[in-house]
Amino acid sequence: MTPIRVAFLGPPGAGKGTQAARLAQQHGIPRISTGDILRHAVHARTDIGCLAKRTLDRGELVADDVVMRIVSERLSRADARRGFVLDGFPRTVEQAAGLEQLMVDRDGLIAIEIVVGESELIRRLSNRMVCRDCGNAADAGVLTCHVCAGPLTQRTDDIESVVLERLALYRRVTAPLTEFYRSRGQLYPVDGGRACDRVEADINAFIQRRFAFRAAESASEGSESIGV
Ligand code: AMP
């Protein structure tokens, strides 16, 4: 079977985490969030965590080589062989090029860009609560996490001044990635301003079409790609 390999692109607050978690769960493949890995490293006070803490608090980007090391290690694990959903990575053209180097089947990756207008993003981020323990976004109006019942908290980088910085950084550094993938025929933009379930249905229909097509292609070539 053709492994599903997807990277979610889109500004903070677009719903990448929610859609990535749903897609990963549906296909039984890991969701790999570099933000979650880095936040865990900060809490656990590992070497990387201590180095990255200030960067995360300011909403800036962690250095490409540090992020590439994290992703390369994570993708080398057995569970990523059957596919993966990347959430928050790549965020720079350098990271996208680095990911291409890591993959044997280079055009096997699909970048799904979730498009949402800026005023809606600011509204969502300033109201966003996440679970302190597992990082999941909380449902509106609830007091504890629906996944692990942990306490809810506001992310330190969701305060308004930092949100504006993160959005500006996204426009400057990460938005050019859409061109990187568009020029390779690997970009699928979706309107993320709609209800979660409608966005999910749109993504599912696309994934089915795209990966069924690739499976048919590789069957007719008699090849099965190996490696990440
Ligand atoms: P996220 O949870 O994806 O919003 O990420 C939270 C923070 O982690 C970001 O604001 C960055 O400081 C850092 N981070 C996460 N992913 C990356 C990445 N791919 N490149 C650089 N920094 C990242």
Short mmCIF file of C-alpha atoms and ligand atoms in Angstrom, two decimals:
data_model
loop_
_atom_site.label_atom_id
_atom_site.label_comp_id
_atom_site.label_asym_id
_atom_site.label_seq_id
_atom_site.Cartn_x
_atom_site.Cartn_y
_atom_site.Cartn_z
CA MET A 1 0.00 0.00 0.00
CA THR A 2 1.25 3.51 -0.76
CA PRO A 3 2.17 5.17 2.54
CA ILE A 4 0.30 8.36 3.31
CA ARG A 5 2.84 11.12 3.85
CA VAL A 6 1.38 14.50 4.51
CA ALA A 7 2.68 17.82 5.84
CA PHE A 8 0.20 20.40 7.09
CA LEU A 9 1.04 23.99 6.25
CA GLY A 10 -0.78 27.05 7.46
CA PRO A 11 -0.46 29.89 9.96
CA PRO A 12 -0.79 29.42 13.72
CA GLY A 13 -4.45 28.92 14.60
CA ALA A 14 -5.43 27.52 11.19
CA GLY A 15 -6.34 24.14 12.70
CA LYS A 16 -3.28 22.14 11.61
CA GLY A 17 -3.05 20.26 14.92
CA THR A 18 -6.72 19.23 14.90
CA GLN A 19 -6.76 18.10 11.28
CA ALA A 20 -3.37 16.38 11.58
CA ALA A 21 -4.56 14.43 14.63
CA ARG A 22 -7.76 13.34 12.87
CA LEU A 23 -5.99 12.23 9.71
CA ALA A 24 -3.30 10.36 11.64
CA GLN A 25 -5.82 8.58 13.81
CA GLN A 26 -7.95 7.58 10.86
CA HIS A 27 -5.03 5.92 9.08
CA GLY A 28 -3.23 4.57 12.16
CA ILE A 29 -0.06 6.54 11.41
CA PRO A 30 1.87 8.91 13.69
CA ARG A 31 1.21 12.63 13.87
CA ILE A 32 4.56 14.30 14.26
CA SER A 33 4.36 17.79 15.69
CA THR A 34 7.71 19.53 16.04
CA GLY A 35 6.02 22.08 18.34
CA ASP A 36 4.87 19.29 20.71
CA ILE A 37 8.29 17.62 20.64
CA LEU A 38 9.96 20.94 21.45
CA ARG A 39 7.46 21.78 24.24
CA HIS A 40 8.05 18.35 25.80
CA ALA A 41 11.79 18.97 25.61
CA VAL A 42 11.31 22.30 27.41
CA HIS A 43 9.23 20.67 30.19
CA ALA A 44 11.68 17.78 30.54
CA ARG A 45 14.59 20.26 30.56
CA THR A 46 16.63 18.31 28.05
CA ASP A 47 19.61 20.03 26.38
CA ILE A 48 17.51 20.92 23.35
CA GLY A 49 14.67 22.08 25.61
CA CYS A 50 16.90 24.45 27.58
CA LEU A 51 18.29 25.90 24.36
CA ALA A 52 14.84 26.26 22.74
CA LYS A 53 12.82 27.68 25.66
CA ARG A 54 13.41 31.38 25.00
CA THR A 55 12.84 30.91 21.28
CA LEU A 56 9.48 29.22 21.89
CA ASP A 57 8.38 31.83 24.45
CA ARG A 58 9.08 34.60 21.94
CA GLY A 59 7.31 32.81 19.10
CA GLU A 60 10.49 32.70 17.02
CA LEU A 61 11.71 29.76 14.98
CA VAL A 62 14.12 27.19 16.37
CA ALA A 63 17.24 26.75 14.21
CA ASP A 64 16.79 24.59 11.11
CA ASP A 65 19.59 22.17 12.04
CA VAL A 66 18.06 21.47 15.47
CA VAL A 67 14.61 20.86 13.97
CA MET A 68 16.07 18.68 11.20
CA ARG A 69 17.83 16.50 13.78
CA ILE A 70 14.55 16.03 15.67
CA VAL A 71 12.59 15.15 12.52
CA SER A 72 15.23 12.88 11.07
CA GLU A 73 15.35 10.87 14.31
CA ARG A 74 11.56 10.68 14.53
CA LEU A 75 11.09 9.61 10.90
CA SER A 76 13.67 6.84 11.30
CA ARG A 77 11.43 5.03 13.81
CA ALA A 78 9.53 1.97 12.64
CA ASP A 79 6.05 3.46 13.04
CA ALA A 80 6.79 6.11 10.41
CA ARG A 81 7.36 3.48 7.70
CA ARG A 82 3.65 3.14 7.03
CA GLY A 83 3.23 6.89 6.65
CA PHE A 84 3.11 10.01 8.79
CA VAL A 85 1.39 13.34 9.24
CA LEU A 86 3.69 16.28 9.87
CA ASP A 87 2.25 19.16 11.87
CA GLY A 88 4.20 22.44 12.03
CA PHE A 89 7.07 21.10 9.93
CA PRO A 90 8.50 22.15 7.53
CA ARG A 91 8.40 25.85 8.34
CA THR A 92 11.21 27.14 6.14
CA VAL A 93 12.26 26.37 2.59
CA GLU A 94 15.52 24.96 4.04
CA GLN A 95 13.52 22.50 6.15
CA ALA A 96 11.43 21.48 3.13
CA ALA A 97 14.61 20.85 1.14
CA GLY A 98 16.03 18.89 4.10
CA LEU A 99 12.89 16.76 4.24
CA GLU A 100 13.20 16.02 0.53
CA GLN A 101 16.72 14.73 1.17
CA LEU A 102 15.43 12.41 3.89
CA MET A 103 12.77 10.88 1.67
CA VAL A 104 13.53 8.16 -0.86
CA ASP A 105 10.24 8.74 -2.66
CA ARG A 106 10.55 12.52 -3.00
CA ASP A 107 7.28 13.34 -4.68
CA GLY A 108 5.42 11.04 -2.29
CA LEU A 109 4.76 13.92 0.11
CA ILE A 110 1.64 16.04 -0.08
CA ALA A 111 1.53 19.48 1.54
CA ILE A 112 -1.97 20.44 2.66
CA GLU A 113 -2.21 24.18 3.22
CA ILE A 114 -5.02 25.28 5.53
CA VAL A 115 -5.98 28.80 4.51
CA VAL A 116 -7.61 31.12 7.10
CA GLY A 117 -7.88 34.94 7.16
CA GLU A 118 -5.78 36.87 9.67
CA SER A 119 -8.54 38.45 11.78
CA GLU A 120 -10.09 35.00 12.30
CA LEU A 121 -6.67 33.60 13.32
CA ILE A 122 -6.18 36.33 15.93
CA ARG A 123 -9.67 35.67 17.31
CA ARG A 124 -9.03 31.92 17.52
CA LEU A 125 -5.57 32.16 19.08
CA SER A 126 -6.53 34.63 21.78
CA ASN A 127 -9.37 32.28 22.85
CA ARG A 128 -7.37 29.05 22.47
CA MET A 129 -6.89 26.83 25.49
CA VAL A 130 -4.74 23.71 25.35
CA CYS A 131 -4.19 20.78 27.68
CA ARG A 132 -1.17 21.35 29.92
CA ASP A 133 -0.40 17.61 29.90
CA CYS A 134 -0.96 16.40 26.32
CA GLY A 135 -1.07 19.66 24.34
CA ASN A 136 -4.41 18.94 22.66
CA ALA A 137 -6.57 21.92 21.75
CA ALA A 138 -9.56 22.09 24.09
CA ASP A 139 -13.17 22.07 22.94
CA ALA A 140 -15.00 25.36 23.49
CA GLY A 141 -16.67 25.75 26.87
CA VAL A 142 -15.08 22.74 28.61
CA LEU A 143 -12.95 22.79 31.74
CA THR A 144 -10.67 19.81 31.20
CA CYS A 145 -9.02 18.04 28.26
CA HIS A 146 -11.35 15.69 26.36
CA VAL A 147 -8.43 13.33 25.64
CA CYS A 148 -6.68 12.91 29.00
CA ALA A 149 -8.76 15.04 31.43
CA GLY A 150 -5.70 17.20 32.13
CA PRO A 151 -5.99 20.87 33.16
CA LEU A 152 -6.34 23.55 30.47
CA THR A 153 -3.95 26.43 30.06
CA GLN A 154 -3.12 29.19 27.59
CA ARG A 155 0.10 28.64 25.64
CA THR A 156 2.77 31.21 26.57
CA ASP A 157 3.07 32.08 22.88
CA ASP A 158 -0.69 32.67 22.44
CA ILE A 159 -0.66 36.06 24.16
CA GLU A 160 -1.58 38.78 21.68
CA SER A 161 1.83 40.47 21.25
CA VAL A 162 3.48 37.11 20.54
CA VAL A 163 0.62 36.03 18.24
CA LEU A 164 1.21 39.09 16.04
CA GLU A 165 4.92 38.26 15.89
CA ARG A 166 4.20 34.66 14.92
CA LEU A 167 1.81 35.70 12.16
CA ALA A 168 4.35 38.17 10.75
CA LEU A 169 7.02 35.48 10.86
CA TYR A 170 4.68 33.09 9.10
CA ARG A 171 4.06 35.56 6.28
CA ARG A 172 7.75 36.29 5.86
CA VAL A 173 9.39 32.89 6.29
CA THR A 174 6.83 30.08 6.04
CA ALA A 175 4.34 31.31 3.44
CA PRO A 176 6.94 30.99 0.61
CA LEU A 177 6.79 27.23 1.25
CA THR A 178 3.46 27.07 -0.54
CA GLU A 179 5.27 28.07 -3.75
CA PHE A 180 7.92 25.41 -3.09
CA TYR A 181 5.26 22.70 -3.07
CA ARG A 182 2.98 24.27 -5.69
CA SER A 183 5.80 24.32 -8.25
CA ARG A 184 6.31 20.59 -7.60
CA GLY A 185 2.63 19.74 -7.97
CA GLN A 186 2.51 18.68 -4.30
CA LEU A 187 0.28 21.40 -2.82
CA TYR A 188 -3.39 21.07 -1.87
CA PRO A 189 -4.95 24.25 -0.41
CA VAL A 190 -8.14 23.93 1.67
CA ASP A 191 -10.43 26.62 3.02
CA GLY A 192 -9.90 26.39 6.80
CA GLY A 193 -12.47 29.07 7.63
CA ARG A 194 -15.25 26.45 7.67
CA ALA A 195 -16.38 24.12 10.44
CA CYS A 196 -13.79 21.49 11.46
CA ASP A 197 -15.83 18.57 10.14
CA ARG A 198 -16.22 20.11 6.70
CA VAL A 199 -12.50 20.81 6.46
CA GLU A 200 -11.84 17.22 7.51
CA ALA A 201 -14.26 15.82 4.89
CA ASP A 202 -12.56 17.89 2.18
CA ILE A 203 -9.12 16.61 3.22
CA ASN A 204 -10.31 13.00 3.39
CA ALA A 205 -11.82 13.12 -0.08
CA PHE A 206 -8.61 14.58 -1.47
CA ILE A 207 -6.40 12.01 0.29
CA GLN A 208 -8.48 9.16 -1.08
CA ARG A 209 -8.26 10.44 -4.64
CA ARG A 210 -4.59 11.23 -4.47
CA PHE A 211 -3.31 8.11 -2.77
CA ALA A 212 -5.56 5.73 -4.68
CA PHE A 213 -4.13 7.25 -7.85
CA ARG A 214 -0.53 6.80 -6.64
CA ALA A 215 -1.22 3.22 -5.54
CA ALA A 216 -2.55 2.43 -9.02
CA GLU A 217 0.50 4.10 -10.58
CA SER A 218 3.05 2.17 -8.53
CA ALA A 219 1.17 -1.12 -9.07
CA SER A 220 1.39 -0.62 -12.83
CA GLU A 221 5.13 0.15 -12.49
CA GLY A 222 5.50 -2.94 -10.27
CA SER A 223 7.44 -0.88 -7.70
CA GLU A 224 7.07 -0.34 -4.00
CA SER A 225 9.07 2.50 -2.46
CA ILE A 226 11.18 1.77 0.59
CA GLY A 227 12.65 3.91 3.35
CA VAL A 228 11.01 7.03 4.66
P1 AMP B 1 3.63 25.01 17.03
O1 AMP B 1 3.09 24.17 18.14
O2 AMP B 1 3.75 24.24 15.73
O3 AMP B 1 2.91 26.32 16.86
O4 AMP B 1 5.14 25.37 17.42
C1 AMP B 1 5.43 26.09 18.60
C2 AMP B 1 6.81 26.71 18.51
O5 AMP B 1 7.81 25.68 18.36
C3 AMP B 1 7.03 27.62 17.32
O6 AMP B 1 6.56 28.95 17.56
C4 AMP B 1 8.55 27.57 17.18
O7 AMP B 1 9.18 28.33 18.21
C5 AMP B 1 8.84 26.11 17.47
N1 AMP B 1 8.76 25.27 16.26
C6 AMP B 1 7.86 24.27 16.01
N2 AMP B 1 8.08 23.71 14.80
C7 AMP B 1 9.14 24.37 14.27
C8 AMP B 1 9.84 24.28 13.04
N3 AMP B 1 9.48 23.39 12.09
N4 AMP B 1 10.90 25.11 12.83
C9 AMP B 1 11.28 25.99 13.77
N5 AMP B 1 10.66 26.15 14.94
C10 AMP B 1 9.59 25.36 15.22
#
